[in-house]
Coordinates of C-alpha atoms in Angstrom, one line a residue:
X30 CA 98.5 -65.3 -144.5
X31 CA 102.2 -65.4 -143.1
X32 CA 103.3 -62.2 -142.1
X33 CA 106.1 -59.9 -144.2
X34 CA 109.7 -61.2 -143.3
X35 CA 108.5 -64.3 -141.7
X36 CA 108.8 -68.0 -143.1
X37 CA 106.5 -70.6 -141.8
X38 CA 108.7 -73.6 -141.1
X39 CA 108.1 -77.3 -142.3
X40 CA 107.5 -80.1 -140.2
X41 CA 110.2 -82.1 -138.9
X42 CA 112.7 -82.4 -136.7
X43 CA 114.8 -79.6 -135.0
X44 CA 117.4 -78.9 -132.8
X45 CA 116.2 -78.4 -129.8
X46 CA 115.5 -74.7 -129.0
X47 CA 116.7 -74.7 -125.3
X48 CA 120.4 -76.1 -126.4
X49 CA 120.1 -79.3 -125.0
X50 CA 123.2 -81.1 -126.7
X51 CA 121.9 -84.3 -128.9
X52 CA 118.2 -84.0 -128.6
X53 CA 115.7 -83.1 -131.3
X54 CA 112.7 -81.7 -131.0
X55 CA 109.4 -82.7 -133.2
X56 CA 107.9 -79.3 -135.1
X57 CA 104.3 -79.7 -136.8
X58 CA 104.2 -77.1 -139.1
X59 CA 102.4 -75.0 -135.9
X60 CA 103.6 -75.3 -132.8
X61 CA 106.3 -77.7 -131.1
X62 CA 105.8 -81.0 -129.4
X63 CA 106.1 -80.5 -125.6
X64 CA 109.1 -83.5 -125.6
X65 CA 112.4 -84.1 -126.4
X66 CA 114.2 -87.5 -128.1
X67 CA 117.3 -88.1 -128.4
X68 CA 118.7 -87.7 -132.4
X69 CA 119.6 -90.7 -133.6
X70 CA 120.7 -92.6 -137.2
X71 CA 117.8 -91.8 -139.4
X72 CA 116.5 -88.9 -138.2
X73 CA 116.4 -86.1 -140.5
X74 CA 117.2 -82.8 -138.8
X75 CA 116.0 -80.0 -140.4
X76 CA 118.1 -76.6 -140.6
X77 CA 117.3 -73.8 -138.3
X78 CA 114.7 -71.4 -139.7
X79 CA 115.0 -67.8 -138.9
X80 CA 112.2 -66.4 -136.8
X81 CA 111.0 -68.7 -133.7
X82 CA 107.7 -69.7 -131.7
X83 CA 106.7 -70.1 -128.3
X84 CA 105.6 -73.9 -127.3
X85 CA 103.7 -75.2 -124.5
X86 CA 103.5 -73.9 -121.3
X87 CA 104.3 -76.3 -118.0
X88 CA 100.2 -76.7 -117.7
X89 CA 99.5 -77.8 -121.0
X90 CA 96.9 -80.6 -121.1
X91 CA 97.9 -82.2 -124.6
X92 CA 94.4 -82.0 -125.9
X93 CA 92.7 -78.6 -127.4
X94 CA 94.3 -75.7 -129.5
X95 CA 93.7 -73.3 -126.4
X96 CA 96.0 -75.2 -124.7
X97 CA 99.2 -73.8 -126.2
X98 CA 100.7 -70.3 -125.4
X99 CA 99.4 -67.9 -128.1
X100 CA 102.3 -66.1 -129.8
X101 CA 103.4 -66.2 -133.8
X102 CA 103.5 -69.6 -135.4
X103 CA 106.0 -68.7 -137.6
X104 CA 108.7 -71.2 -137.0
X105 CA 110.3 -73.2 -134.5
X106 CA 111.6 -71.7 -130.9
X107 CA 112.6 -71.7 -127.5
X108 CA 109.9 -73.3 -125.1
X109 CA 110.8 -70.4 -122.6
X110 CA 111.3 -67.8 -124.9
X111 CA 111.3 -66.6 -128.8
X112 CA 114.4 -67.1 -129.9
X113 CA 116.3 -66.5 -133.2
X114 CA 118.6 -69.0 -134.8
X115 CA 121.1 -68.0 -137.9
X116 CA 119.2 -69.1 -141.2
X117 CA 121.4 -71.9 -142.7
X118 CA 123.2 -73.2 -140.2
X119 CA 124.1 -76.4 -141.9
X120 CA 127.3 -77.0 -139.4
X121 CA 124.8 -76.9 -136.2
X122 CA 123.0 -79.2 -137.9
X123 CA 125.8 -81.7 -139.5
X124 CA 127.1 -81.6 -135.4
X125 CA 123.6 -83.0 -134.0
X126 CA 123.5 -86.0 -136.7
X127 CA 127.2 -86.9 -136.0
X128 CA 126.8 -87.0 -132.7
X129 CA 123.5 -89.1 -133.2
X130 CA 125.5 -91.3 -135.4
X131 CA 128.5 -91.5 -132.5
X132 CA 125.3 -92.8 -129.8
X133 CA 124.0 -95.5 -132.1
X134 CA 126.9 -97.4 -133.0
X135 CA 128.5 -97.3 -129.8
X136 CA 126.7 -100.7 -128.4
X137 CA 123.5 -101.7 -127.4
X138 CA 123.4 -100.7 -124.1
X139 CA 123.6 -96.6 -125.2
X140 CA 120.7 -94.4 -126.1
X141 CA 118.0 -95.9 -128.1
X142 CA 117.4 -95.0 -131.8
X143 CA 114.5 -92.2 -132.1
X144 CA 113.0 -92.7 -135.8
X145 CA 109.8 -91.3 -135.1
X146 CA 107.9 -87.7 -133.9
X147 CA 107.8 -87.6 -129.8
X148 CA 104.2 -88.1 -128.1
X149 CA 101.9 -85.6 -127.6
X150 CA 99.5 -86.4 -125.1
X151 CA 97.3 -85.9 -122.3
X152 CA 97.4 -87.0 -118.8
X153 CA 98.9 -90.5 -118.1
X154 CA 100.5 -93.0 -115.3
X155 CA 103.8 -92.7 -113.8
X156 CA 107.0 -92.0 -115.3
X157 CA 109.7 -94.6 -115.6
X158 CA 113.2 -93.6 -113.4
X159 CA 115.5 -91.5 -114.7
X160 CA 117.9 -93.5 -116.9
X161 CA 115.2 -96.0 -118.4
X162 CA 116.4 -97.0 -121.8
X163 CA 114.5 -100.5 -121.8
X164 CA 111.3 -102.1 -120.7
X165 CA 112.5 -105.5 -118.5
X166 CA 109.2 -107.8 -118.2
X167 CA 110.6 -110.8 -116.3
X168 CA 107.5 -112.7 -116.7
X169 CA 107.0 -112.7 -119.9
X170 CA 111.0 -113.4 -120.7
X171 CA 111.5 -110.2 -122.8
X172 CA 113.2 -106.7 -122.9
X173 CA 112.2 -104.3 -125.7
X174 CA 112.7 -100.6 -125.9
X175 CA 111.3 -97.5 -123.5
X176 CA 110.4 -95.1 -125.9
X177 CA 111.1 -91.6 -124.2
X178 CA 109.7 -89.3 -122.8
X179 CA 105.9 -89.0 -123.0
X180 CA 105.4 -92.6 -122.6
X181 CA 104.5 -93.9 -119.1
X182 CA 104.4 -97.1 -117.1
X183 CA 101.9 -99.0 -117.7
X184 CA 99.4 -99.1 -114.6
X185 CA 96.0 -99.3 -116.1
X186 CA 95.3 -103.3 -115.0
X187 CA 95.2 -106.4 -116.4
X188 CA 94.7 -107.7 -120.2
X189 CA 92.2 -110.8 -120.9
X190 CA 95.5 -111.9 -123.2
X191 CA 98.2 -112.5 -120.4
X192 CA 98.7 -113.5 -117.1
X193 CA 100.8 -110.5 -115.9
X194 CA 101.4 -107.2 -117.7
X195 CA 104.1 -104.9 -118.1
X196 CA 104.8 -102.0 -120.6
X197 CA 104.3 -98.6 -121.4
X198 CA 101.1 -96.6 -122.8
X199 CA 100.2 -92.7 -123.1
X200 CA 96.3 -91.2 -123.0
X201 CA 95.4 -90.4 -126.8
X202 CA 91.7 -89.8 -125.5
X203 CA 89.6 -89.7 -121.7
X204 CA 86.2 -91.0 -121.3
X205 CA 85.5 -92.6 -125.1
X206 CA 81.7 -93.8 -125.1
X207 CA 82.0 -97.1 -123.8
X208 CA 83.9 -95.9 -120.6
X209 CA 87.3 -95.5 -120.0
X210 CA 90.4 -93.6 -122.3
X211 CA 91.6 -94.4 -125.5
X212 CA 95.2 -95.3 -125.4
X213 CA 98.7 -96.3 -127.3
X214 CA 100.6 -99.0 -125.9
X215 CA 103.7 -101.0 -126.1
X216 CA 102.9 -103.8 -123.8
X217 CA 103.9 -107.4 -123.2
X218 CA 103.0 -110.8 -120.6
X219 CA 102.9 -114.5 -120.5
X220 CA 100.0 -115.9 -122.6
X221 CA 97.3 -116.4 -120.8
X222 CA 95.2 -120.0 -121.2
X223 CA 93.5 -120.4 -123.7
X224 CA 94.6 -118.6 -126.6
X225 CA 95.8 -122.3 -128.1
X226 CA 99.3 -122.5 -127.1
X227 CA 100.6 -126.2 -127.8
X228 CA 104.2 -126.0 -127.3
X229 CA 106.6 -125.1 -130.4
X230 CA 105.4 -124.6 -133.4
X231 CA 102.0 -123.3 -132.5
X232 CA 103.1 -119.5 -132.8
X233 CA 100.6 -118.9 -135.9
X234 CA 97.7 -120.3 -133.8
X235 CA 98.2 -119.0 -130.7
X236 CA 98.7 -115.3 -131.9
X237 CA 95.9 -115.7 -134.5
X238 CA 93.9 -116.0 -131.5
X239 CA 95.1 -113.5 -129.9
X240 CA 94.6 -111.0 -132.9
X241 CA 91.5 -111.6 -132.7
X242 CA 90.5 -111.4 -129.0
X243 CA 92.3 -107.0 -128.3
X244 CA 90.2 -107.1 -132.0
X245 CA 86.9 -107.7 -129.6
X246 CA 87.8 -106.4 -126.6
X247 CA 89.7 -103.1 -126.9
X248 CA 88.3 -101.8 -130.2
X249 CA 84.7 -99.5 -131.0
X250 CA 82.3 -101.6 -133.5
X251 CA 81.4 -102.0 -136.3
X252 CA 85.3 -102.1 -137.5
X253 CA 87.4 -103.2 -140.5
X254 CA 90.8 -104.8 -140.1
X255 CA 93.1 -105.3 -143.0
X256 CA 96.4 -107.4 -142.4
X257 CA 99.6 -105.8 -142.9
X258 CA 101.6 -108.8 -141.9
X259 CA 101.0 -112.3 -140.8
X260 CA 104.6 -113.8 -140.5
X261 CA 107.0 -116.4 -139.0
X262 CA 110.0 -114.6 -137.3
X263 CA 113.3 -115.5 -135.5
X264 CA 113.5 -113.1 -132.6
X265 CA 116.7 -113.3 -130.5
X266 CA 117.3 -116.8 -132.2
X267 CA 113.6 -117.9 -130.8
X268 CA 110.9 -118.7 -133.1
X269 CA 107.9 -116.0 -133.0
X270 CA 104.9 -114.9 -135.1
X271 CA 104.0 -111.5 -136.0
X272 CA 100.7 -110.8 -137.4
X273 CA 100.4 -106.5 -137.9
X274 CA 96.7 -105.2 -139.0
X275 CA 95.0 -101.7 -139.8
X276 CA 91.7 -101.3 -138.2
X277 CA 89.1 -98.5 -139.1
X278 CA 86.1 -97.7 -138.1
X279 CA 83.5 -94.6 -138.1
X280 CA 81.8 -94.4 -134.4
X281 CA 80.8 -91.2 -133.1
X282 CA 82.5 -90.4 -129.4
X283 CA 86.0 -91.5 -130.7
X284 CA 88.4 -89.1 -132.0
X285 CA 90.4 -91.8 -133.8
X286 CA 88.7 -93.7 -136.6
X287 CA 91.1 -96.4 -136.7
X288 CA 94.3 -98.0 -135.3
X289 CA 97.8 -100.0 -136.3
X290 CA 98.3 -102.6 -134.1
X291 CA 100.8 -105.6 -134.1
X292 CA 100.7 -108.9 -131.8
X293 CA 103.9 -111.1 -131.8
X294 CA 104.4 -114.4 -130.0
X295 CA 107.4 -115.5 -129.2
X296 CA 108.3 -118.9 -127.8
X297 CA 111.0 -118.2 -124.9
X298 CA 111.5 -121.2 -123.9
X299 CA 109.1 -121.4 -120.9
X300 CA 105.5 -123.0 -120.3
X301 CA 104.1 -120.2 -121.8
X302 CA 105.2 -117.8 -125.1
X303 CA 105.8 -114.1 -124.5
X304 CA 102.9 -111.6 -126.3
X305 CA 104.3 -108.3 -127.2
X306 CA 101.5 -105.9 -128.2
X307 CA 101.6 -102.4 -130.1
X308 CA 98.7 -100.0 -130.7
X309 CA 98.9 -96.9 -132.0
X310 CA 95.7 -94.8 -132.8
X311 CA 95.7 -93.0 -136.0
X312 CA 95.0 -89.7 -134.1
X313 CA 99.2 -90.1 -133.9
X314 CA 99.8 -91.6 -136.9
X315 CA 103.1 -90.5 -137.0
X316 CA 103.9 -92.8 -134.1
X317 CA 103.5 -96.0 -136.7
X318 CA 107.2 -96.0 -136.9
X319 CA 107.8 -97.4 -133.2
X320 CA 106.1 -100.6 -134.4
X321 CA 109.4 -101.4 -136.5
X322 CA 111.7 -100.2 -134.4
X323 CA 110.2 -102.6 -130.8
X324 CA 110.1 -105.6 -133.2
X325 CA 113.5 -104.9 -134.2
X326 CA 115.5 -104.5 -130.8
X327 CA 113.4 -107.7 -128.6
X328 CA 116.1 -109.7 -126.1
X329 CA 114.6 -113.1 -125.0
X330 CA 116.3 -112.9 -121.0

């Protein structure tokens, strides 16, 4: 039961506990995320509850309930400290999402729009330099959003799909049955051969193909996939095709039992068409969001 005098908060989003002007914090319902994202045009900030909990502490793995500090889950609060907020404070909370609205209109090179919860997640690769707002992958001809903090460079080798890779991931599970971690990833690369690129207008084909192969090859068996999307697009003025798809599957060793996953093709002009490729377990389901908001902020370089 909750304790007397103490209101367990919803979750949502916050203002960040440690003060940190223009940044929001995701709250569960338990315990906070362990990263901050910038606020941002359709994020709904929630107003300060009363009483506060402790988040993780500077060792926390990402992965088991014993990993957080222990302390009253009660409501959001500092990471260093339990602090108390003024019930109600509707004024804090108007500042943060005028602000946030100030940073998204004021061009495209500024902060980039957070719609979703931060990551929470184990070990990964290494961080991207301070100041990273997009992903540049020169050899595949595209720039798309970095997504914050909590994702990582991708470093984890090459795809069968594409000749190079480039991109950004985060652990969502280490050493799955088959070998290896489990993993969500915003990636991108040339097409590789194959795959049935035939110049323009074979966008469909080629990322049908495509869909099919990370189906194969990344993904436990036996599995259902049920398209979401399978659509012609204009991205940056160049002609693309999306196809987005739910798989599920029940196979013992994987915490996730299934995965949203788009594939889009876009035809940059060069020998071969740029893949961009988004997974997202459904162990972070709540992550689903940064699907819509890659596909809609692509530059063909």
């Amino acid at each position: 039961m909750t304790g007397p005098g103490l209101t367990r908060a919803p979750a949502g989003w916050y203002p960040d506990p440690d003060g940190a002007a223009g940044m929001v914090r995701w709250w569960n319902g338990e315990t906070w995320s362990d990263v901050t994202t910038p606020a941002g045009p359709g994020v709904a900030v929630q107003a300060a509850p009363v009483a506060a909990a402790p988040v993780p502490s500077a060792g926390w793995d990402g992965g088991a309930a014993d990993g957080w500090q222990s302390g009253p889950a009660s409501a959001p609060g500092s990471r260093s400290r339990i602090a108390w907020w003024i019930g109600g404070s509707v004024a804090a909370v108007v500042a943060v999402v005028v602000l946030a609205l100030v940073v998204g209109l004021s061009g495209s090179g500024g902060t980039p729009v957070v719609d979703d919860p931060p990551v929470t997640a184990g070990p990964s690769g290494p961080e991207f330099p301070p100041g990273t707002v997009r992903i540049i992958d020169e050899e595949a001809g595209i720039s798309y959003p970095f997504l914050g903090n909590g994702w990582f460079e991708y470093d984890l080798g090459p795809m069968l799909e594409t000749r190079t890779i480039a991109g950004q991931y985060f652990t969502t599970q280490e050493g799955v049955p088959t070998g290896g971690d489990f993993i969500a990833q915003c990636t991108s690369g040339p097409v590789a051969d194959g795959y049935g690129w035939a110049g323009p207008g074979s966008e469909q084909a080629t990322v049908t193909a495509l869909a099919d192969s990370v189906r194969a090859a990344y993904y436990p068996f036996p599995n259902e996939r049920e398209v979401l999307r399978d659509e012609a697009l204009t991205v940056d003025g160049a002609a693309a095709h999306l196809i987005e798809f739910q798989l599920t599957w029940d196979v013992e060793g994987y915490d996730s039992t299934g995965e949203r996953a788009a594939l889009l093709v876009i035809d940059v002009g060069r020998p071969d068409p740029a893949l961009l490729y988004v997974s997202i377990p459904n162990t972070h389901a709540e992550l689903y969001g940064v699907i819509d908001r890659v596909l809609a902020d692509i530059d063909v370089l």
